[in-house]
């Protein structure tokens, strides 16, 4: 399989620099409002703060994938003497909690790196984090080229035309037994 170059976007989070100002939540929700910047509501943000000032806990967390069931095994982190709750580092939009969901509809929210129109040089949350707790990096990596489903379908069709459907089915069955 051939290799292609892929741009990898990374937001680095330095929790020691976060003061819990929540500017990132405001900026994210305003950028994704419809129309853009017409409102802001941190409940609609794709970055959320775990914020416990009395324990000096300020932890920015980005919205990741949707999961339809909450997990049964959980982790508990203690870092620099501070104990974090079981779900604090989790990025999932999950039934066990309210964050990373559109508050009115419950539709899961996921960070899109602000790739929406107009294209941003840096994600909005990074631009508005004046304490540099969030910094942005880009790099290029070589990855295997993705096989597009249309290419697979065209390939299968031409094999069926050439060898006949039964022969293709027999070959696939034989190959799957070998694995
Ligand atoms: S990168 Fe963009 S979409 Fe993701 S949390 Fe930051 S502002 Fe929101
Ligand atoms: S804008 Fe930066 S300092 Fe403020 S809460 Fe977000 S990550 Fe923390």
GROMACS .gro file of C-alpha atoms and ligand atoms in nm:
model
  195
    1UNK     CA    1   0.000   0.000   0.000
    2UNK     CA    2   0.136   0.345  -0.087
    3UNK     CA    3   0.220   0.609   0.170
    4UNK     CA    4   0.076   0.959   0.178
    5UNK     CA    5   0.155   1.266   0.387
    6UNK     CA    6  -0.099   1.358   0.651
    7UNK     CA    7  -0.117   1.676   0.859
    8UNK     CA    8  -0.145   1.601   1.232
    9UNK     CA    9  -0.289   1.880   1.448
   10UNK     CA   10  -0.208   1.880   1.817
   11UNK     CA   11  -0.328   2.099   2.102
   12UNK     CA   12  -0.088   2.075   2.393
   13UNK     CA   13  -0.245   2.129   2.735
   14UNK     CA   14  -0.034   2.258   3.021
   15UNK     CA   15  -0.264   2.224   3.322
   16UNK     CA   16  -0.020   2.411   3.545
   17UNK     CA   17  -0.077   2.726   3.338
   18UNK     CA   18  -0.458   2.706   3.337
   19UNK     CA   19  -0.625   2.948   3.581
   20UNK     CA   20  -0.982   2.839   3.506
   21UNK     CA   21  -1.084   3.163   3.329
   22UNK     CA   22  -1.305   2.965   3.084
   23UNK     CA   23  -1.227   3.195   2.790
   24UNK     CA   24  -1.171   2.878   2.582
   25UNK     CA   25  -1.529   2.759   2.651
   26UNK     CA   26  -1.675   3.098   2.558
   27UNK     CA   27  -1.469   3.124   2.236
   28UNK     CA   28  -1.553   2.769   2.125
   29UNK     CA   29  -1.926   2.802   2.184
   30UNK     CA   30  -1.937   3.142   2.008
   31UNK     CA   31  -1.745   3.012   1.705
   32UNK     CA   32  -1.985   2.718   1.671
   33UNK     CA   33  -2.301   2.922   1.730
   34UNK     CA   34  -2.543   2.958   1.442
   35UNK     CA   35  -2.506   3.228   1.309
   36UNK     CA   36  -2.139   3.245   1.411
   37UNK     CA   37  -2.064   3.455   1.720
   38UNK     CA   38  -2.437   3.527   1.770
   39UNK     CA   39  -2.427   3.376   2.122
   40UNK     CA   40  -2.202   3.200   2.366
   41UNK     CA   41  -2.288   2.927   2.610
   42UNK     CA   42  -2.013   2.717   2.770
   43UNK     CA   43  -2.259   2.424   2.786
   44UNK     CA   44  -2.227   2.411   2.406
   45UNK     CA   45  -1.847   2.423   2.408
   46UNK     CA   46  -1.633   2.136   2.278
   47UNK     CA   47  -1.374   2.206   2.542
   48UNK     CA   48  -1.483   2.196   2.907
   49UNK     CA   49  -1.309   2.283   3.229
   50UNK     CA   50  -1.295   2.050   3.524
   51UNK     CA   51  -1.275   2.332   3.777
   52UNK     CA   52  -1.237   2.296   4.152
   53UNK     CA   53  -1.069   2.616   4.280
   54UNK     CA   54  -1.062   2.501   4.643
   55UNK     CA   55  -0.844   2.206   4.543
   56UNK     CA   56  -0.651   2.402   4.277
   57UNK     CA   57  -0.782   2.172   4.005
   58UNK     CA   58  -0.816   2.328   3.657
   59UNK     CA   59  -0.826   2.071   3.380
   60UNK     CA   60  -0.925   2.157   3.021
   61UNK     CA   61  -1.071   1.851   2.840
   62UNK     CA   62  -1.161   1.825   2.470
   63UNK     CA   63  -1.478   1.657   2.340
   64UNK     CA   64  -1.398   1.329   2.166
   65UNK     CA   65  -1.607   1.041   2.040
   66UNK     CA   66  -1.969   0.957   2.122
   67UNK     CA   67  -2.030   0.637   2.314
   68UNK     CA   68  -2.375   0.491   2.365
   69UNK     CA   69  -2.295   0.306   2.690
   70UNK     CA   70  -2.100   0.423   2.992
   71UNK     CA   71  -1.795   0.215   3.083
   72UNK     CA   72  -1.794  -0.012   3.385
   73UNK     CA   73  -1.419  -0.011   3.455
   74UNK     CA   74  -1.279   0.328   3.551
   75UNK     CA   75  -0.948   0.490   3.640
   76UNK     CA   76  -0.860   0.731   3.915
   77UNK     CA   77  -0.559   0.957   3.872
   78UNK     CA   78  -0.354   1.122   4.146
   79UNK     CA   79  -0.109   1.377   4.000
   80UNK     CA   80   0.109   1.603   4.214
   81UNK     CA   81  -0.097   1.496   4.516
   82UNK     CA   82  -0.428   1.599   4.357
   83UNK     CA   83  -0.687   1.328   4.314
   84UNK     CA   84  -0.904   1.357   4.003
   85UNK     CA   85  -1.253   1.211   3.968
   86UNK     CA   86  -1.300   0.892   3.771
   87UNK     CA   87  -1.433   1.057   3.455
   88UNK     CA   88  -1.231   1.380   3.462
   89UNK     CA   89  -0.986   1.294   3.184
   90UNK     CA   90  -1.244   1.121   2.965
   91UNK     CA   91  -1.327   1.290   2.632
   92UNK     CA   92  -1.636   1.084   2.551
   93UNK     CA   93  -1.986   1.214   2.501
   94UNK     CA   94  -2.143   0.950   2.725
   95UNK     CA   95  -2.486   0.880   2.886
   96UNK     CA   96  -2.340   0.907   3.238
   97UNK     CA   97  -2.293   1.287   3.225
   98UNK     CA   98  -2.417   1.607   3.066
   99UNK     CA   99  -2.100   1.751   2.911
  100UNK     CA  100  -2.019   1.732   2.540
  101UNK     CA  101  -2.385   1.729   2.443
  102UNK     CA  102  -2.594   1.998   2.279
  103UNK     CA  103  -2.807   2.107   2.581
  104UNK     CA  104  -3.142   2.132   2.395
  105UNK     CA  105  -3.126   1.827   2.170
  106UNK     CA  106  -2.871   1.602   2.346
  107UNK     CA  107  -2.678   1.569   2.016
  108UNK     CA  108  -2.314   1.474   2.090
  109UNK     CA  109  -2.052   1.745   2.042
  110UNK     CA  110  -1.702   1.674   1.922
  111UNK     CA  111  -1.401   1.905   1.883
  112UNK     CA  112  -1.344   1.967   1.509
  113UNK     CA  113  -1.022   2.166   1.555
  114UNK     CA  114  -1.214   2.471   1.423
  115UNK     CA  115  -1.192   2.341   1.068
  116UNK     CA  116  -1.529   2.498   1.002
  117UNK     CA  117  -1.568   2.802   0.774
  118UNK     CA  118  -1.383   3.039   0.777
  119UNK     CA  119  -1.062   2.836   0.817
  120UNK     CA  120  -0.872   2.936   1.131
  121UNK     CA  121  -0.496   2.967   1.150
  122UNK     CA  122  -0.518   2.837   1.506
  123UNK     CA  123  -0.813   2.686   1.695
  124UNK     CA  124  -1.022   2.951   1.868
  125UNK     CA  125  -0.968   2.808   2.216
  126UNK     CA  126  -0.591   2.835   2.166
  127UNK     CA  127  -0.618   3.193   2.037
  128UNK     CA  128  -0.815   3.298   2.345
  129UNK     CA  129  -0.611   3.117   2.606
  130UNK     CA  130  -0.404   3.415   2.714
  131UNK     CA  131  -0.215   3.209   2.973
  132UNK     CA  132  -0.069   2.975   2.708
  133UNK     CA  133  -0.218   2.673   2.882
  134UNK     CA  134  -0.326   2.566   2.531
  135UNK     CA  135  -0.070   2.573   2.251
  136UNK     CA  136  -0.104   2.451   1.895
  137UNK     CA  137   0.135   2.241   1.689
  138UNK     CA  138   0.119   2.092   1.342
  139UNK     CA  139   0.338   1.824   1.189
  140UNK     CA  140   0.337   1.597   0.888
  141UNK     CA  141   0.341   1.219   0.912
  142UNK     CA  142   0.359   0.949   0.650
  143UNK     CA  143   0.064   0.712   0.672
  144UNK     CA  144  -0.077   0.427   0.465
  145UNK     CA  145  -0.313   0.554   0.199
  146UNK     CA  146  -0.675   0.487   0.290
  147UNK     CA  147  -0.856   0.246   0.060
  148UNK     CA  148  -1.174   0.414  -0.058
  149UNK     CA  149  -1.488   0.197  -0.060
  150UNK     CA  150  -1.562   0.305  -0.421
  151UNK     CA  151  -1.223   0.162  -0.526
  152UNK     CA  152  -1.303  -0.168  -0.349
  153UNK     CA  153  -1.640  -0.186  -0.521
  154UNK     CA  154  -1.489  -0.117  -0.867
  155UNK     CA  155  -1.220  -0.382  -0.800
  156UNK     CA  156  -1.478  -0.642  -0.693
  157UNK     CA  157  -1.698  -0.569  -0.991
  158UNK     CA  158  -1.416  -0.621  -1.239
  159UNK     CA  159  -1.315  -0.950  -1.063
  160UNK     CA  160  -1.674  -1.075  -1.085
  161UNK     CA  161  -1.685  -0.981  -1.454
  162UNK     CA  162  -1.361  -1.164  -1.520
  163UNK     CA  163  -1.391  -1.479  -1.304
  164UNK     CA  164  -1.763  -1.504  -1.224
  165UNK     CA  165  -1.942  -1.449  -0.892
  166UNK     CA  166  -1.906  -1.809  -0.760
  167UNK     CA  167  -1.529  -1.812  -0.806
  168UNK     CA  168  -1.491  -1.478  -0.624
  169UNK     CA  169  -1.710  -1.603  -0.333
  170UNK     CA  170  -1.510  -1.930  -0.308
  171UNK     CA  171  -1.180  -1.737  -0.307
  172UNK     CA  172  -1.293  -1.494  -0.037
  173UNK     CA  173  -1.423  -1.787   0.177
  174UNK     CA  174  -1.089  -1.969   0.138
  175UNK     CA  175  -0.891  -1.654   0.231
  176UNK     CA  176  -1.101  -1.586   0.542
  177UNK     CA  177  -1.042  -1.945   0.665
  178UNK     CA  178  -0.667  -1.895   0.639
  179UNK     CA  179  -0.668  -1.591   0.879
  180LIG     S1  180  -1.027   2.339   1.871
  180LIG    FE1  181  -1.209   2.460   1.811
  180LIG     S2  182  -1.376   2.308   1.823
  180LIG    FE2  183  -1.206   2.223   1.939
  180LIG     S3  184  -1.244   2.288   2.150
  180LIG    FE3  185  -1.104   2.439   2.058
  180LIG     S4  186  -1.242   2.599   1.984
  180LIG    FE4  187  -1.367   2.419   2.020
  181LIG     S1  188  -0.863   2.980   2.835
  181LIG    FE1  189  -0.675   2.874   2.900
  181LIG     S2  190  -0.641   2.942   3.110
  181LIG    FE2  191  -0.853   2.990   3.059
  181LIG     S3  192  -0.970   2.811   3.128
  181LIG    FE3  193  -0.923   2.777   2.913
  181LIG     S4  194  -0.734   2.658   2.917
  181LIG    FE4  195  -0.754   2.750   3.119
   0.00000   0.00000   0.00000
